[in-house]
Each structure stands twice: as structure tokens, then as C-alpha cells.
């Protein structure tokens, strides 16, 4: 305890012991005691506030053990996440390799299809050339048939004209011949 608190206690004891008191001294001591008591009360109140603040601070702030536990938890979580990410990365790499293999297979099949398409294009071009040649041959045959038909028509026309002319001539000559041979 501090000296003023001790003096205050002594004064309180002397009042109780029944010893005669000096009134001036007692008044000074009483004023000092009151001042001391107020100071002591204020200090007690301040100490209570400080204790409450310390309790609050202790409840809000972590201790070394709390920090060590939090660090251990963070390390285990980070380690688990790293392991999971490595697993996912491995899965992605495997998927990427699979996709690459599938793409290579697709590329090979596409090249085969391109080669087959080129063969079909070549065959189509050959068929087109043969069809064009065949159409030209048919056109030539039709032209020959038309020419033959025209020649035959012309020959038939000439034959008909000749027959008509012969018939007309014969029709004119028959009466004249009959007159000369006749009656």
C-alpha cells in the first residue's frame, strides 16, 4: 500500500481507539484523508477500467498458442488445397493429353477424308469428261441422223416431184398417144 493509504488507515484506527484528537490536526488530516480517499477511489476506478480493458484485450487478441494453432490449421488447409490443386492439375494434364490424342486422330481421319474427297473429285472430273465426250458423240450421231433424214427427205421429195412430173407428163401424153394409135 502507498503512504497516503496507510495514513488514512491510521487515522481511521485512531478514531476508533478513543484517543484524544487535536482538532486542527484532525481537520487537516480529515481534508487530507478526503483528498486521499478521493484519489484512492479514482485510482481504484481507473484500475478497474484498466483490468476490464486488459480482459477485453486478452479476449480479442490471440496468444502464442492460439497463433501456433491457427498457423498449423492454415498450413494443413494450404497443404490440402495444394494437394487438391495438384490432383486437378494432373487430371487436366491427362485430359489435355487425351484431347491431343483425339485431335491427332481427328486430324488423321480428316486427312483421310480429304484424300477420299480428292479421289472422288478426280473420279467426278473423269465422269464429267466421259459424259461430255458421250454427249458430243450423241450430238454427232443425232447430227448424222438428221443429215441422213434430211438426205432421205430430200431424196423422197425429189422422188415425189419426179413421180408427179412423170404422172403429169404421162397424163398429157396418154391422150395424144391414144389419138395417134387410135380409132
mmCIF file of C-alpha atoms in Angstrom:
data_model
loop_
_atom_site.group_PDB
_atom_site.id
_atom_site.type_symbol
_atom_site.label_atom_id
_atom_site.label_comp_id
_atom_site.label_asym_id
_atom_site.label_seq_id
_atom_site.Cartn_x
_atom_site.Cartn_y
_atom_site.Cartn_z
ATOM 1 C CA UNK A 1 0.000 0.000 0.000
ATOM 2 C CA UNK A 2 1.054 3.578 -0.542
ATOM 3 C CA UNK A 3 1.808 6.071 2.265
ATOM 4 C CA UNK A 4 -1.428 8.095 1.914
ATOM 5 C CA UNK A 5 -3.495 4.946 2.144
ATOM 6 C CA UNK A 6 -1.576 3.934 5.280
ATOM 7 C CA UNK A 7 -2.129 7.336 6.837
ATOM 8 C CA UNK A 8 -5.793 7.095 6.102
ATOM 9 C CA UNK A 9 -5.948 3.740 7.806
ATOM 10 C CA UNK A 10 -4.048 5.072 10.833
ATOM 11 C CA UNK A 11 -6.468 7.959 11.111
ATOM 12 C CA UNK A 12 -9.392 5.616 10.988
ATOM 13 C CA UNK A 13 -7.818 3.465 13.699
ATOM 14 C CA UNK A 14 -7.098 6.427 15.928
ATOM 15 C CA UNK A 15 -10.755 7.484 15.752
ATOM 16 C CA UNK A 16 -11.827 4.101 16.886
ATOM 17 C CA UNK A 17 -9.249 3.778 19.640
ATOM 18 C CA UNK A 18 -10.707 6.688 21.519
ATOM 19 C CA UNK A 19 -7.503 8.682 21.859
ATOM 20 C CA UNK A 20 -7.885 12.431 22.147
ATOM 21 C CA UNK A 21 -7.642 14.232 18.901
ATOM 22 C CA UNK A 22 -6.236 17.544 18.037
ATOM 23 C CA UNK A 23 -8.977 19.363 16.167
ATOM 24 C CA UNK A 24 -6.747 21.409 13.733
ATOM 25 C CA UNK A 25 -4.640 18.426 13.054
ATOM 26 C CA UNK A 26 -7.754 16.370 12.757
ATOM 27 C CA UNK A 27 -9.327 18.820 10.289
ATOM 28 C CA UNK A 28 -6.157 18.901 8.169
ATOM 29 C CA UNK A 29 -5.904 15.181 8.376
ATOM 30 C CA UNK A 30 -9.561 14.861 7.568
ATOM 31 C CA UNK A 31 -9.167 17.117 4.480
ATOM 32 C CA UNK A 32 -6.058 15.201 3.501
ATOM 33 C CA UNK A 33 -7.890 11.975 4.184
ATOM 34 C CA UNK A 34 -10.799 13.038 1.994
ATOM 35 C CA UNK A 35 -8.453 14.089 -0.796
ATOM 36 C CA UNK A 36 -6.534 10.885 -0.343
ATOM 37 C CA UNK A 37 -9.729 8.865 -0.295
ATOM 38 C CA UNK A 38 -10.946 10.540 -3.490
ATOM 39 C CA UNK A 39 -7.595 9.892 -5.124
ATOM 40 C CA UNK A 40 -7.658 6.316 -3.898
ATOM 41 C CA UNK A 41 -11.238 5.835 -5.164
ATOM 42 C CA UNK A 42 -10.282 7.341 -8.508
ATOM 43 C CA UNK A 43 -7.258 5.056 -8.725
ATOM 44 C CA UNK A 44 -9.408 2.044 -7.873
ATOM 45 C CA UNK A 45 -11.904 3.044 -10.584
ATOM 46 C CA UNK A 46 -9.068 3.565 -13.074
ATOM 47 C CA UNK A 47 -7.577 0.222 -12.071
ATOM 48 C CA UNK A 48 -10.973 -1.461 -12.594
ATOM 49 C CA UNK A 49 -11.217 0.125 -16.066
ATOM 50 C CA UNK A 50 -7.666 -0.995 -16.858
ATOM 51 C CA UNK A 51 -8.470 -4.530 -15.686
ATOM 52 C CA UNK A 52 -11.635 -4.546 -17.813
ATOM 53 C CA UNK A 53 -9.654 -3.246 -20.802
ATOM 54 C CA UNK A 54 -6.999 -5.909 -20.251
ATOM 55 C CA UNK A 55 -9.682 -8.591 -20.063
ATOM 56 C CA UNK A 56 -11.189 -7.275 -23.317
ATOM 57 C CA UNK A 57 -7.767 -7.139 -24.955
ATOM 58 C CA UNK A 58 -7.000 -10.664 -23.800
ATOM 59 C CA UNK A 59 -10.301 -11.905 -25.210
ATOM 60 C CA UNK A 60 -9.725 -10.113 -28.525
ATOM 61 C CA UNK A 61 -6.086 -10.908 -29.110
ATOM 62 C CA UNK A 62 -4.637 -14.333 -29.629
ATOM 63 C CA UNK A 63 -1.936 -15.874 -27.556
ATOM 64 C CA UNK A 64 1.150 -17.578 -28.913
ATOM 65 C CA UNK A 65 -0.610 -20.921 -28.562
ATOM 66 C CA UNK A 66 -3.627 -19.581 -30.476
ATOM 67 C CA UNK A 67 -1.329 -18.265 -33.203
ATOM 68 C CA UNK A 68 0.537 -21.569 -33.359
ATOM 69 C CA UNK A 69 -2.773 -23.437 -33.672
ATOM 70 C CA UNK A 70 -4.011 -21.018 -36.368
ATOM 71 C CA UNK A 71 -0.723 -21.385 -38.257
ATOM 72 C CA UNK A 72 -0.967 -25.173 -38.043
ATOM 73 C CA UNK A 73 -4.568 -25.073 -39.313
ATOM 74 C CA UNK A 74 -3.606 -22.733 -42.161
ATOM 75 C CA UNK A 75 -0.685 -24.958 -43.098
ATOM 76 C CA UNK A 76 -2.890 -28.047 -43.169
ATOM 77 C CA UNK A 77 -5.561 -26.232 -45.215
ATOM 78 C CA UNK A 78 -2.963 -24.858 -47.623
ATOM 79 C CA UNK A 79 -1.359 -28.284 -47.912
ATOM 80 C CA UNK A 80 -4.754 -29.878 -48.597
ATOM 81 C CA UNK A 81 -5.552 -27.237 -51.204
ATOM 82 C CA UNK A 82 -2.153 -27.672 -52.847
ATOM 83 C CA UNK A 83 -2.668 -31.444 -52.948
ATOM 84 C CA UNK A 84 -6.155 -30.986 -54.406
ATOM 85 C CA UNK A 85 -4.862 -28.495 -56.984
ATOM 86 C CA UNK A 86 -2.033 -30.847 -57.938
ATOM 87 C CA UNK A 87 -4.603 -33.615 -58.389
ATOM 88 C CA UNK A 88 -6.765 -31.344 -60.511
ATOM 89 C CA UNK A 89 -3.710 -30.245 -62.484
ATOM 90 C CA UNK A 90 -2.804 -33.886 -63.094
ATOM 91 C CA UNK A 91 -6.396 -34.554 -64.186
ATOM 92 C CA UNK A 92 -6.300 -31.543 -66.508
ATOM 93 C CA UNK A 93 -2.970 -32.667 -67.930
ATOM 94 C CA UNK A 94 -4.361 -36.148 -68.526
ATOM 95 C CA UNK A 95 -7.452 -34.622 -70.131
ATOM 96 C CA UNK A 96 -5.218 -32.403 -72.271
ATOM 97 C CA UNK A 97 -3.189 -35.411 -73.384
ATOM 98 C CA UNK A 98 -6.407 -37.268 -74.197
ATOM 99 C CA UNK A 99 -7.697 -34.279 -76.149
ATOM 100 C CA UNK A 100 -4.412 -34.033 -78.010
ATOM 101 C CA UNK A 101 -4.577 -37.734 -78.917
ATOM 102 C CA UNK A 102 -8.203 -37.339 -80.026
ATOM 103 C CA UNK A 103 -7.271 -34.254 -82.051
ATOM 104 C CA UNK A 104 -4.410 -36.131 -83.718
ATOM 105 C CA UNK A 105 -6.828 -38.972 -84.504
ATOM 106 C CA UNK A 106 -9.332 -36.449 -85.864
ATOM 107 C CA UNK A 107 -6.607 -34.826 -87.953
ATOM 108 C CA UNK A 108 -5.628 -38.226 -89.394
ATOM 109 C CA UNK A 109 -9.257 -39.052 -90.190
ATOM 110 C CA UNK A 110 -9.733 -35.605 -91.714
ATOM 111 C CA UNK A 111 -6.679 -36.096 -93.930
ATOM 112 C CA UNK A 112 -8.069 -39.491 -94.987
ATOM 113 C CA UNK A 113 -11.403 -37.873 -95.794
ATOM 114 C CA UNK A 114 -9.606 -35.152 -97.730
ATOM 115 C CA UNK A 115 -7.739 -37.818 -99.740
ATOM 116 C CA UNK A 116 -11.002 -39.676 -100.394
ATOM 117 C CA UNK A 117 -12.656 -36.404 -101.397
ATOM 118 C CA UNK A 118 -9.793 -35.704 -103.801
ATOM 119 C CA UNK A 119 -10.259 -39.189 -105.269
ATOM 120 C CA UNK A 120 -13.989 -38.561 -105.598
ATOM 121 C CA UNK A 121 -13.292 -35.193 -107.217
ATOM 122 C CA UNK A 122 -10.914 -36.850 -109.679
ATOM 123 C CA UNK A 123 -13.460 -39.581 -110.420
ATOM 124 C CA UNK A 124 -16.187 -36.955 -110.829
ATOM 125 C CA UNK A 125 -13.989 -34.956 -113.204
ATOM 126 C CA UNK A 126 -13.310 -38.135 -115.206
ATOM 127 C CA UNK A 127 -17.024 -38.938 -115.306
ATOM 128 C CA UNK A 128 -17.762 -35.371 -116.350
ATOM 129 C CA UNK A 129 -15.195 -35.642 -119.149
ATOM 130 C CA UNK A 130 -16.632 -39.003 -120.267
ATOM 131 C CA UNK A 131 -20.169 -37.633 -120.067
ATOM 132 C CA UNK A 132 -19.153 -34.610 -122.135
ATOM 133 C CA UNK A 133 -17.494 -36.927 -124.670
ATOM 134 C CA UNK A 134 -20.563 -39.161 -124.724
ATOM 135 C CA UNK A 135 -22.851 -36.121 -125.167
ATOM 136 C CA UNK A 136 -20.684 -34.952 -128.062
ATOM 137 C CA UNK A 137 -20.874 -38.411 -129.626
ATOM 138 C CA UNK A 138 -24.648 -38.441 -129.207
ATOM 139 C CA UNK A 139 -24.876 -34.949 -130.698
ATOM 140 C CA UNK A 140 -22.717 -36.132 -133.616
ATOM 141 C CA UNK A 141 -24.913 -39.186 -134.112
ATOM 142 C CA UNK A 142 -28.025 -37.013 -133.982
ATOM 143 C CA UNK A 143 -26.403 -34.674 -136.490
ATOM 144 C CA UNK A 144 -25.666 -37.673 -138.737
ATOM 145 C CA UNK A 145 -29.192 -38.961 -138.256
ATOM 146 C CA UNK A 146 -30.547 -35.522 -139.041
ATOM 147 C CA UNK A 147 -28.326 -35.311 -142.103
ATOM 148 C CA UNK A 148 -29.413 -38.791 -143.188
ATOM 149 C CA UNK A 149 -33.012 -37.878 -142.509
ATOM 150 C CA UNK A 150 -32.635 -34.632 -144.451
ATOM 151 C CA UNK A 151 -30.993 -36.529 -147.288
ATOM 152 C CA UNK A 152 -33.729 -39.123 -147.220
ATOM 153 C CA UNK A 153 -36.378 -36.426 -147.058
ATOM 154 C CA UNK A 154 -34.711 -34.598 -149.937
ATOM 155 C CA UNK A 155 -34.454 -37.821 -151.908
ATOM 156 C CA UNK A 156 -38.078 -38.640 -151.124
ATOM 157 C CA UNK A 157 -39.049 -35.128 -152.124
ATOM 158 C CA UNK A 158 -37.166 -35.441 -155.371
ATOM 159 C CA UNK A 159 -38.740 -38.851 -155.949
ATOM 160 C CA UNK A 160 -42.198 -37.439 -155.295
ATOM 161 C CA UNK A 161 -41.547 -34.483 -157.578
ATOM 162 C CA UNK A 162 -40.251 -36.790 -160.264
ATOM 163 C CA UNK A 163 -43.258 -39.062 -159.893
ATOM 164 C CA UNK A 164 -45.648 -36.088 -160.042
ATOM 165 C CA UNK A 165 -43.881 -34.671 -163.083
ATOM 166 C CA UNK A 166 -43.903 -38.116 -164.674
ATOM 167 C CA UNK A 167 -47.561 -38.569 -163.888
ATOM 168 C CA UNK A 168 -48.441 -35.149 -165.301
ATOM 169 C CA UNK A 169 -46.404 -35.839 -168.409
ATOM 170 C CA UNK A 170 -47.876 -39.272 -168.775
ATOM 171 C CA UNK A 171 -51.340 -37.819 -168.306
ATOM 172 C CA UNK A 172 -50.682 -35.334 -171.106
ATOM 173 C CA UNK A 173 -49.029 -37.853 -173.378
ATOM 174 C CA UNK A 174 -51.595 -40.630 -172.969
ATOM 175 C CA UNK A 175 -54.413 -38.776 -174.764
ATOM 176 C CA UNK A 176 -52.030 -37.742 -177.544
ATOM 177 C CA UNK A 177 -50.819 -41.295 -177.912
ATOM 178 C CA UNK A 178 -54.310 -42.602 -177.904
ATOM 179 C CA UNK A 179 -55.174 -40.246 -180.689
ATOM 180 C CA UNK A 180 -52.352 -41.423 -182.792
ATOM 181 C CA UNK A 181 -52.937 -45.036 -182.207
ATOM 182 C CA UNK A 182 -56.372 -44.886 -182.186
ATOM 183 C CA UNK A 183 -59.512 -45.319 -183.917
#
